[in-house]
XYZ file of C-alpha atoms in Angstrom:
654
model
C 37.128 -38.615 66.256
C 35.127 -36.392 64.547
C 36.373 -33.415 61.670
C 37.393 -29.786 63.369
C 36.362 -27.487 60.876
C 39.144 -25.279 62.400
C 42.232 -27.130 61.400
C 40.727 -28.440 57.725
C 39.750 -24.642 57.150
C 43.530 -23.652 56.826
C 44.581 -27.243 54.205
C 45.843 -28.920 57.289
C 44.047 -32.041 57.039
C 46.846 -34.315 59.209
C 47.657 -32.351 61.683
C 44.485 -32.461 62.969
C 44.750 -36.301 63.673
C 48.189 -35.573 65.440
C 45.991 -36.117 68.752
C 44.205 -39.033 67.710
C 46.870 -41.067 65.913
C 49.025 -40.769 69.504
C 46.340 -43.327 70.713
C 46.039 -45.554 67.675
C 45.369 -45.102 63.999
C 41.516 -44.127 63.353
C 41.183 -46.492 59.903
C 38.202 -43.868 59.176
C 39.908 -41.111 59.501
C 40.536 -40.350 55.767
C 37.051 -41.241 55.161
C 35.594 -37.922 57.058
C 37.891 -36.305 55.723
C 36.426 -36.886 52.147
C 32.892 -36.276 53.504
C 33.856 -32.905 55.728
C 34.698 -31.613 52.384
C 32.437 -32.677 50.435
C 29.746 -31.315 52.621
C 31.359 -28.086 52.924
C 31.256 -27.591 49.105
C 27.517 -28.119 48.952
C 27.065 -24.810 51.491
C 25.841 -21.611 50.021
C 27.568 -21.896 46.328
C 31.061 -22.881 47.997
C 32.998 -24.367 45.670
C 32.701 -20.650 43.378
C 34.354 -19.254 46.542
C 37.573 -21.787 46.507
C 40.492 -19.925 45.312
C 40.837 -21.331 41.457
C 44.902 -21.809 40.321
C 43.357 -21.098 37.092
C 42.335 -17.256 37.855
C 44.196 -16.788 41.644
C 48.212 -15.904 41.627
C 49.733 -18.426 43.109
C 51.435 -15.755 45.017
C 48.336 -14.770 46.622
C 47.082 -17.877 48.055
C 48.576 -19.585 51.280
C 50.415 -22.928 51.219
C 48.421 -25.414 52.294
C 45.645 -23.355 51.904
C 41.986 -25.448 50.212
C 42.506 -24.640 46.758
C 40.602 -25.933 42.986
C 42.535 -26.539 39.814
C 40.897 -27.055 36.518
C 43.290 -28.639 34.720
C 44.007 -31.681 31.967
C 46.038 -34.558 32.639
C 49.309 -34.194 30.197
C 51.893 -36.901 32.205
C 51.370 -40.118 34.109
C 54.446 -40.441 36.552
C 55.277 -43.838 38.464
C 53.786 -44.105 41.628
C 55.506 -43.062 44.835
C 55.503 -44.508 48.251
C 55.270 -41.710 50.825
C 54.511 -42.445 55.205
C 51.157 -42.862 55.761
C 51.742 -42.618 59.231
C 55.173 -41.937 61.152
C 56.337 -41.486 64.297
C 58.783 -38.914 65.763
C 60.548 -38.802 69.256
C 61.438 -35.427 71.073
C 65.283 -35.548 71.570
C 65.020 -34.186 75.133
C 62.745 -36.005 76.627
C 62.120 -39.105 74.515
C 58.319 -38.422 74.019
C 56.793 -40.084 70.741
C 54.386 -38.442 68.780
C 52.356 -40.665 66.034
C 51.650 -38.295 62.487
C 49.730 -38.941 59.283
C 51.611 -38.527 56.609
C 48.588 -37.922 54.535
C 48.225 -34.787 52.116
C 51.593 -33.902 52.524
C 54.837 -33.204 51.092
C 57.125 -32.834 54.301
C 57.175 -34.558 57.840
C 55.793 -32.515 60.295
C 58.903 -32.061 62.938
C 59.174 -29.641 65.630
C 62.367 -28.289 67.010
C 63.433 -30.677 69.255
C 61.915 -33.707 66.742
C 63.348 -36.028 64.767
C 61.380 -38.738 62.400
C 61.983 -42.702 63.518
C 62.143 -44.098 60.602
C 62.813 -47.221 61.932
C 59.802 -47.189 64.305
C 57.588 -50.098 63.900
C 54.505 -47.961 63.568
C 56.010 -46.226 60.886
C 53.079 -47.407 57.298
C 54.223 -47.182 54.348
C 51.148 -46.134 51.639
C 51.257 -45.759 47.720
C 50.003 -42.566 45.552
C 50.404 -41.303 42.029
C 51.658 -38.242 40.585
C 50.081 -36.736 37.452
C 51.704 -33.795 35.835
C 48.621 -31.639 35.001
C 48.483 -28.279 33.088
C 46.139 -25.640 32.253
C 43.570 -26.648 30.035
C 44.558 -26.248 26.495
C 43.463 -23.019 24.573
C 40.644 -22.433 27.347
C 38.992 -19.486 26.156
C 39.053 -16.537 28.804
C 39.163 -13.535 26.436
C 35.765 -12.509 26.951
C 35.799 -11.220 31.221
C 32.458 -10.751 31.151
C 31.227 -14.444 31.052
C 34.375 -17.212 30.201
C 36.554 -15.957 32.619
C 35.156 -14.320 35.247
C 31.482 -16.370 35.382
C 34.153 -19.569 35.901
C 35.341 -17.870 38.861
C 33.773 -14.962 40.182
C 35.823 -15.250 43.820
C 38.838 -13.847 41.511
C 37.950 -9.797 41.761
C 36.175 -10.277 45.535
C 39.479 -12.448 46.416
C 42.133 -9.600 44.925
C 39.796 -6.660 46.335
C 39.720 -8.482 49.986
C 42.794 -8.663 50.363
C 45.235 -6.883 47.715
C 46.192 -4.557 50.266
C 47.681 -6.891 52.390
C 49.023 -9.484 49.985
C 52.872 -9.296 48.850
C 54.469 -12.151 46.880
C 55.991 -14.768 48.824
C 59.871 -14.296 49.301
C 61.583 -17.296 48.340
C 64.331 -18.870 50.818
C 66.375 -21.264 52.055
C 64.983 -22.727 55.153
C 67.854 -22.853 57.501
C 65.967 -23.198 60.892
C 62.915 -25.598 61.613
C 59.735 -24.406 60.216
C 57.243 -22.829 62.439
C 54.628 -25.388 63.408
C 51.135 -25.245 62.011
C 50.019 -24.139 66.155
C 51.902 -21.137 65.853
C 49.624 -19.873 62.934
C 46.854 -20.262 65.477
C 48.022 -19.510 68.995
C 46.562 -15.723 67.948
C 47.149 -14.451 71.761
C 50.530 -14.508 71.669
C 51.108 -11.939 68.952
C 50.745 -7.965 69.590
C 47.050 -7.206 69.164
C 47.232 -4.962 65.928
C 48.941 -7.847 64.186
C 46.788 -10.192 65.339
C 43.663 -7.818 64.013
C 45.408 -8.022 60.391
C 45.287 -12.007 60.501
C 41.914 -12.506 62.276
C 40.911 -9.797 59.544
C 42.166 -11.725 56.358
C 41.115 -14.704 57.748
C 37.581 -13.053 58.083
C 37.428 -11.797 54.284
C 38.407 -15.480 53.376
C 35.422 -16.929 55.488
C 32.904 -17.937 52.816
C 30.050 -21.025 53.133
C 32.116 -22.102 56.844
C 35.486 -22.758 54.389
C 38.208 -20.773 55.587
C 40.620 -20.206 53.456
C 43.646 -16.821 53.866
C 44.139 -14.418 51.392
C 47.333 -13.300 53.056
C 50.786 -15.418 52.195
C 52.271 -17.084 55.375
C 55.714 -15.089 55.924
C 57.646 -17.668 55.978
C 61.200 -16.772 57.788
C 64.315 -16.647 55.959
C 68.122 -16.252 57.223
C 69.041 -16.822 53.562
C 70.584 -13.650 51.667
C 68.686 -11.670 48.991
C 70.661 -12.743 46.313
C 69.117 -16.356 46.666
C 65.526 -15.286 46.066
C 63.215 -16.861 43.366
C 59.799 -15.726 41.933
C 56.492 -17.399 43.566
C 55.693 -18.024 39.773
C 58.982 -17.542 37.491
C 57.769 -18.102 33.752
C 60.906 -17.183 32.276
C 62.546 -19.925 33.595
C 64.699 -22.401 31.813
C 62.015 -25.284 33.143
C 60.146 -26.441 30.335
C 56.135 -26.391 32.403
C 55.558 -28.691 28.828
C 52.405 -26.908 27.905
C 51.123 -28.462 24.648
C 49.960 -25.262 23.030
C 52.944 -22.106 22.185
C 52.024 -18.725 24.724
C 49.889 -20.978 27.211
C 50.120 -19.312 30.415
C 49.179 -20.707 34.055
C 50.911 -22.845 36.370
C 51.372 -26.430 36.158
C 50.639 -28.643 38.579
C 51.941 -31.637 40.808
C 48.816 -33.641 41.373
C 49.089 -36.372 43.950
C 46.136 -38.586 43.566
C 45.396 -41.036 46.341
C 42.202 -42.842 45.692
C 40.894 -44.306 42.202
C 43.786 -43.242 39.940
C 43.485 -45.660 37.989
C 40.211 -43.680 36.912
C 42.027 -40.960 35.303
C 44.097 -41.388 31.972
C 46.331 -38.692 29.799
C 44.438 -35.575 27.838
C 41.738 -36.203 30.829
C 40.288 -33.211 31.833
C 39.893 -32.832 35.928
C 38.479 -30.583 38.238
C 40.307 -30.880 41.548
C 39.675 -30.017 44.880
C 42.876 -30.186 47.387
C 45.915 -28.568 49.745
C 48.124 -26.611 47.837
C 51.557 -27.573 48.817
C 54.279 -24.743 47.952
C 56.838 -26.002 50.325
C 60.469 -24.355 49.312
C 62.269 -27.384 51.891
C 61.611 -29.559 48.477
C 63.659 -27.571 46.624
C 66.011 -27.983 48.991
C 65.651 -31.636 49.557
C 65.924 -32.076 45.593
C 69.041 -30.190 45.823
C 70.585 -32.995 48.438
C 69.658 -35.567 46.096
C 71.349 -34.068 43.616
C 74.679 -33.530 45.436
C 74.180 -37.305 46.346
C 73.952 -38.426 42.965
C 77.101 -36.834 41.751
C 79.043 -40.375 43.384
C 77.663 -42.130 41.159
C 78.836 -43.287 37.770
C 78.723 -40.166 35.292
C 76.597 -41.184 32.867
C 74.229 -42.848 35.359
C 74.170 -39.119 37.139
C 72.967 -37.271 34.239
C 70.173 -39.115 33.384
C 69.137 -39.720 37.324
C 69.473 -35.716 37.072
C 67.719 -34.711 34.373
C 64.413 -36.859 35.541
C 65.094 -35.596 39.037
C 64.920 -31.934 37.718
C 61.790 -32.697 35.928
C 59.894 -34.607 38.459
C 60.962 -32.640 40.860
C 60.609 -29.080 39.827
C 60.906 -26.240 42.535
C 57.823 -26.074 43.820
C 57.294 -22.023 43.458
C 57.470 -22.904 39.788
C 55.130 -26.068 39.793
C 53.211 -26.277 43.223
C 52.035 -29.227 44.723
C 48.241 -30.254 45.064
C 47.251 -33.099 47.221
C 44.034 -34.202 45.961
C 40.961 -34.528 48.119
C 38.420 -34.510 45.709
C 38.601 -34.836 41.827
C 36.220 -35.472 39.266
C 36.234 -36.333 35.635
C 34.716 -33.080 33.283
C 32.150 -34.064 30.864
C 32.917 -30.392 29.499
C 34.615 -26.695 30.956
C 31.626 -24.288 29.670
C 30.831 -22.440 33.281
C 27.736 -21.903 31.950
C 25.940 -25.402 31.880
C 25.473 -28.090 35.261
C 29.193 -29.682 35.092
C 27.645 -33.076 35.110
C 24.590 -33.562 32.215
C 23.442 -36.315 33.801
C 19.538 -37.031 33.083
C 18.951 -37.949 35.979
C 19.623 -35.072 38.592
C 16.736 -33.008 38.675
C 18.550 -29.720 38.556
C 20.686 -30.887 35.195
C 17.013 -32.188 34.302
C 15.565 -28.112 34.622
C 18.131 -26.710 32.994
C 18.125 -28.926 29.655
C 14.168 -28.660 29.421
C 13.807 -24.972 30.220
C 16.841 -24.250 27.676
C 15.581 -26.851 25.008
C 12.391 -24.909 25.366
C 13.858 -21.758 23.765
C 16.106 -23.130 21.528
C 14.795 -22.107 18.423
C 14.752 -18.964 19.139
C 18.396 -18.531 20.293
C 19.252 -21.120 16.931
C 17.725 -18.034 14.108
C 19.889 -16.046 16.276
C 23.041 -17.992 15.737
C 22.279 -18.587 12.376
C 22.121 -15.128 11.942
C 25.002 -13.711 13.453
C 27.643 -16.667 11.825
C 25.790 -15.450 8.806
C 27.260 -11.972 9.230
C 30.592 -13.320 10.075
C 30.208 -15.523 6.932
C 29.906 -12.271 5.137
C 26.152 -12.923 4.005
C 26.813 -16.641 3.102
C 24.034 -18.548 5.159
C 24.774 -21.887 3.453
C 27.996 -21.855 5.058
C 26.373 -20.344 8.380
C 24.180 -23.401 8.364
C 26.971 -25.807 7.666
C 29.576 -24.095 10.551
C 26.486 -24.586 12.942
C 26.523 -28.514 12.425
C 30.265 -28.235 12.775
C 30.208 -26.944 16.006
C 27.834 -29.302 17.671
C 29.124 -32.177 15.996
C 31.121 -34.356 18.531
C 32.423 -38.780 18.265
C 29.315 -40.178 19.247
C 30.836 -43.802 19.263
C 33.449 -46.069 17.473
C 32.713 -48.812 15.029
C 35.859 -50.969 14.822
C 38.475 -48.046 13.696
C 35.970 -45.613 11.797
C 34.870 -43.014 14.420
C 31.587 -41.966 13.863
C 30.026 -37.957 14.648
C 33.641 -36.645 13.778
C 32.214 -33.678 10.560
C 36.099 -32.279 9.310
C 34.120 -28.943 7.398
C 36.805 -27.542 4.851
C 35.768 -24.172 3.821
C 37.301 -22.901 0.806
C 36.529 -19.989 -1.175
C 38.587 -17.632 2.098
C 40.261 -14.486 0.699
C 44.188 -15.193 0.238
C 46.536 -12.782 1.982
C 43.289 -11.423 4.197
C 42.543 -10.874 7.788
C 39.314 -12.738 7.401
C 40.297 -15.890 8.931
C 42.045 -14.642 11.977
C 38.836 -12.457 12.218
C 36.468 -15.383 11.739
C 38.159 -17.622 14.191
C 38.201 -15.066 16.963
C 34.153 -15.222 16.642
C 34.465 -19.071 16.998
C 36.718 -18.267 19.757
C 34.135 -16.628 21.257
C 31.414 -19.303 21.015
C 33.427 -22.148 22.388
C 35.244 -22.824 25.669
C 38.497 -24.567 24.170
C 39.879 -23.673 20.736
C 43.630 -23.249 18.942
C 43.972 -21.731 15.295
C 47.204 -23.083 13.310
C 48.477 -21.100 11.134
C 49.458 -23.661 8.204
C 53.205 -22.389 6.868
C 55.859 -24.030 5.566
C 57.886 -22.948 8.280
C 55.602 -23.571 10.903
C 54.971 -27.582 9.464
C 58.405 -27.872 9.264
C 59.405 -26.561 12.566
C 56.405 -26.659 14.971
C 55.912 -30.381 17.650
C 52.640 -31.972 16.399
C 53.331 -35.322 18.129
C 54.449 -35.794 21.451
C 57.377 -37.866 22.426
C 59.185 -39.817 25.196
C 62.112 -38.358 26.207
C 63.521 -41.447 28.737
C 66.789 -39.740 29.708
C 63.607 -37.315 31.882
C 60.981 -39.911 31.975
C 58.517 -37.913 30.890
C 55.866 -37.042 28.020
C 57.122 -34.272 26.040
C 53.983 -32.569 24.549
C 53.122 -31.331 21.010
C 50.181 -29.693 19.293
C 47.860 -31.802 19.134
C 47.644 -33.339 22.770
C 44.483 -31.608 23.173
C 41.664 -33.066 25.534
C 37.959 -33.821 23.488
C 35.947 -30.943 21.951
C 38.211 -28.710 21.103
C 37.943 -26.633 17.892
C 40.992 -27.166 15.885
C 40.694 -24.200 13.125
C 43.941 -24.864 10.763
C 44.408 -21.504 8.409
C 45.928 -22.702 4.946
C 45.262 -19.324 3.627
C 48.368 -18.388 4.279
C 50.438 -21.719 2.529
C 52.878 -20.475 0.290
C 54.851 -22.362 -1.970
C 57.803 -23.707 -0.740
C 59.528 -27.681 0.391
C 58.242 -29.865 3.456
C 60.941 -31.584 4.929
C 60.835 -34.569 6.925
C 59.306 -33.331 10.066
C 56.754 -30.981 7.663
C 55.582 -34.544 6.440
C 55.302 -35.974 9.413
C 52.927 -33.420 10.906
C 50.641 -33.353 7.890
C 50.226 -36.833 7.932
C 49.635 -36.553 11.922
C 47.040 -34.279 10.892
C 45.880 -36.310 8.086
C 45.163 -39.082 10.344
C 43.829 -36.622 13.160
C 40.800 -36.107 10.992
C 40.308 -38.939 9.020
C 40.717 -41.137 12.349
C 40.215 -39.401 14.930
C 43.843 -40.374 16.620
C 47.396 -39.086 17.224
C 50.128 -41.705 17.228
C 52.647 -40.634 20.325
C 55.924 -41.314 19.564
C 57.351 -43.241 21.810
C 60.543 -44.044 20.311
C 60.638 -48.363 19.971
C 56.965 -47.959 18.850
C 53.891 -45.726 18.248
C 50.993 -45.528 21.133
C 47.418 -44.715 19.555
C 45.793 -42.330 21.404
C 42.000 -41.554 20.321
C 40.479 -38.320 20.335
C 37.808 -36.176 19.760
C 39.300 -33.167 18.157
C 36.647 -30.607 15.847
C 38.551 -29.478 12.685
C 37.554 -26.755 11.075
C 39.620 -25.916 7.488
C 40.231 -22.550 5.986
C 41.352 -22.616 2.379
C 41.872 -20.617 -1.118
C 40.734 -24.156 -3.108
C 40.549 -27.026 -2.080
C 42.577 -28.310 0.848
C 45.484 -30.117 0.942
C 43.997 -32.390 3.737
C 41.051 -34.672 3.993
C 37.691 -33.292 5.247
C 34.411 -35.001 5.575
C 32.791 -31.977 3.815
C 33.760 -28.758 1.422
C 31.834 -25.673 1.284
C 32.540 -23.274 -1.265
C 32.262 -19.539 0.454
C 30.013 -16.957 -1.482
C 30.404 -13.574 0.165
C 27.441 -11.022 -0.614
C 29.398 -8.212 0.921
C 33.519 -7.422 1.302
C 33.726 -4.862 3.671
C 36.599 -2.229 3.581
C 38.297 -2.833 7.373
C 37.893 -6.574 7.670
C 38.601 -5.968 11.757
C 36.292 -2.793 11.655
C 33.416 -5.144 10.981
C 34.049 -8.062 13.140
C 34.810 -6.075 15.926
C 31.116 -4.016 14.976
C 29.594 -7.512 14.736
C 30.836 -8.483 18.032
C 29.836 -5.250 20.322
C 26.492 -5.716 18.739
C 25.968 -9.219 20.302
C 24.617 -9.195 23.805
C 26.092 -10.892 26.484
C 23.289 -12.538 27.385
C 22.419 -13.575 23.837
C 26.391 -14.500 23.133
C 25.878 -17.147 26.710
C 23.177 -18.426 25.208
C 25.145 -19.080 21.649
C 28.101 -21.419 23.998
C 25.395 -22.909 26.027
C 23.655 -23.551 22.580
C 26.416 -25.652 21.241
C 27.774 -27.754 24.015
C 24.513 -28.805 25.315
C 23.579 -30.352 22.364
C 26.741 -32.603 21.582
C 25.320 -34.280 25.176
C 21.580 -34.815 23.578
C 21.183 -38.507 22.412
C 19.529 -39.245 19.058
C 17.917 -42.454 17.640
C 16.257 -43.229 14.109
C 12.745 -45.129 14.151
C 12.823 -48.280 12.148
C 9.891 -46.071 10.149
C 12.202 -43.392 9.077
C 15.196 -45.798 8.814
C 13.413 -47.815 6.273
C 11.799 -44.493 4.257
C 15.750 -43.408 3.867
C 16.761 -46.800 2.682
C 13.925 -46.385 -0.239
C 14.744 -42.624 -0.760
C 18.838 -44.491 -1.572
C 17.425 -46.955 -3.600
C 14.871 -44.207 -5.473
C 18.223 -41.957 -6.440
C 20.567 -44.858 -7.085
C 17.559 -46.256 -9.656
C 17.529 -42.118 -11.451
C 21.439 -41.799 -11.545
C 24.005 -44.586 -9.710
C 26.704 -42.466 -10.044
C 24.816 -39.234 -8.226
C 25.288 -40.839 -4.406
C 27.473 -43.666 -3.430
C 27.366 -44.804 0.000
C 29.721 -42.395 1.360
C 27.086 -39.946 0.156
C 24.935 -41.377 2.082
C 26.682 -41.830 5.452
C 27.360 -37.732 5.176
C 23.881 -37.250 4.222
C 22.777 -39.400 7.518
C 25.766 -37.345 9.456
C 24.317 -33.870 8.221
C 20.735 -35.006 9.130
C 22.057 -35.719 12.315
C 23.149 -32.777 13.812
C 20.294 -30.608 11.695
C 17.789 -32.517 13.872
C 19.750 -31.976 17.021
C 20.512 -28.489 15.710
C 16.148 -27.594 15.784
C 16.570 -30.064 19.705
C 15.121 -33.070 18.092
C 16.256 -35.890 19.072
C 14.988 -38.299 16.387
C 15.245 -37.782 12.991
C 12.115 -36.825 11.324
C 11.460 -36.807 7.533
C 11.260 -33.413 7.146
C 14.823 -33.111 8.783
C 15.770 -35.608 6.355
C 14.378 -33.787 3.108
C 15.982 -30.783 4.393
C 19.324 -32.334 4.948
C 18.937 -33.243 1.267
C 18.109 -29.850 0.309
C 21.723 -28.608 2.053
C 23.895 -31.322 0.481
C 22.400 -30.534 -2.777
C 23.192 -26.840 -2.399
C 26.507 -27.480 -1.278
C 27.214 -29.715 -4.130
C 25.995 -27.369 -6.782
C 27.874 -24.447 -5.251
C 30.904 -26.486 -5.645
C 30.508 -27.864 -9.445
C 29.529 -24.068 -10.265
C 32.721 -23.093 -8.586
C 34.841 -25.951 -10.629
C 32.832 -24.714 -14.431
C 33.904 -21.241 -13.900
C 37.511 -22.010 -12.536
C 38.589 -25.173 -15.288
C 39.907 -26.721 -12.137
C 39.015 -29.083 -9.029
C 38.115 -27.230 -5.977
């Protein structure tokens, strides 16, 4: 049987197959569901109009609607079993109906029906549950580009539906759920109410994909004192966000196919069916009541695990995934997949590369102003921002380029405002204020909580290509305690090896990462760095905040967007060195060693090659030229001379 747009449009794919299931299970229906949505998402730029949990508040979304969610896999729970096919029996007529259980949390059961758990036609299947959170540190501070560009549907969605929506009221369902057929039997409703429903549905009809902004007003007989907020962030339930101050819904994501492709810390874009059925909370409470009959110690452990793995759906909604993809990046200004084989991507990349040179020049000027007139520091900041780990040789990550900007004014707002500039340029970032108190008290390393059977997040559980700015200018004299020492060690390992060792109590598990670390400090950083550049301000504005604000406001949004595309796109360009240039570099290295064996080591050569690599890519060149090699040597010579000069002035090592 073919797919019905009417039923799928309201996020009820399983309900449509109820009739066909009566005549036997159709093995092809699941493929048809996926193909249906794939085709619909190609129509009229539909992905931009599917409501996103990242932008649209949960109480605006109708239960069982089709939604999307951009997220990071924070934890992976144990696989769970569900009734893929189940049979209900009418208590009066004894009529039997076969149902599909995929994309559901609660069995579909009418007022006079009950599930026959002993039916030979019942099929048990398996699905994987991921605990997913919004991408940590994702930049949403620039409404003109990052947030609203990513999902322009938000304003239109709110404007079209604000007059007729109100937050859902939670309830204790003391009678059977209204069937899906009741929602669609519009002729039985008063004409005015019918018109309102139809208006709401038409407002959300874009590209053939319908979704309804009017939340289903689920009936209740509970007292008003038992209401819950649709997204109660003040709840004692820990949403387990890696970074402090993060907002947005965490979701339990149910994946039915190819879940082995996804792992912890992956960034995903999901399309699926939203499930916020309050019945789940009641079922969870029943299970907890039943567990009280067990041994008290065992009961405590089970209750804690149950609380974490089955939180209220009003607080942690469920998404039953229909389509999922792992994202290469989260920059909304670029195609999601930068696969060169796709013609659309090729046209986009080639078009942008043709105007790369002026974009680089403008970005260099912009960052020079941000760094108080220091153009050399601005050059190195560009190289840092486009750096990425491109491969690993044994345990050594190649391509990492941690920069330590020393010479930053102490106890000044300069580093705070410099971070704000970086925050406007990259899709995800976080500023770690390196104070004694933070180092001693913040949780950097994720650890396994065996009682709750979950991974408790830490500051360093970040997705690839996050910009981590460590502000050492706030560091005062004081004593690091044991957790503080462990945190400093974790930062050092992250910088040196691009890995974080998660704490599983009885052992440590190594998680490779690809985090861009930028360190601001007064003197030389306490942490290791691939490159130290000492800041030489050419101007010192009397009001730093006013200066940085005027710098940002002077840049056109279109130019700022070009900077953002530039910094993301260059990470994905291929790079190579020809045999001819390789031989020239080797000869050059030998010659430099001849003149002064102490002037350059093998590590210095590696640093030069890294600088030359990202210098070439910053100019849009995917292979090293003699010109770029000489320019890299010049930059490194200027940087070293500046450090030596500062060392002579201060009489101590920087």
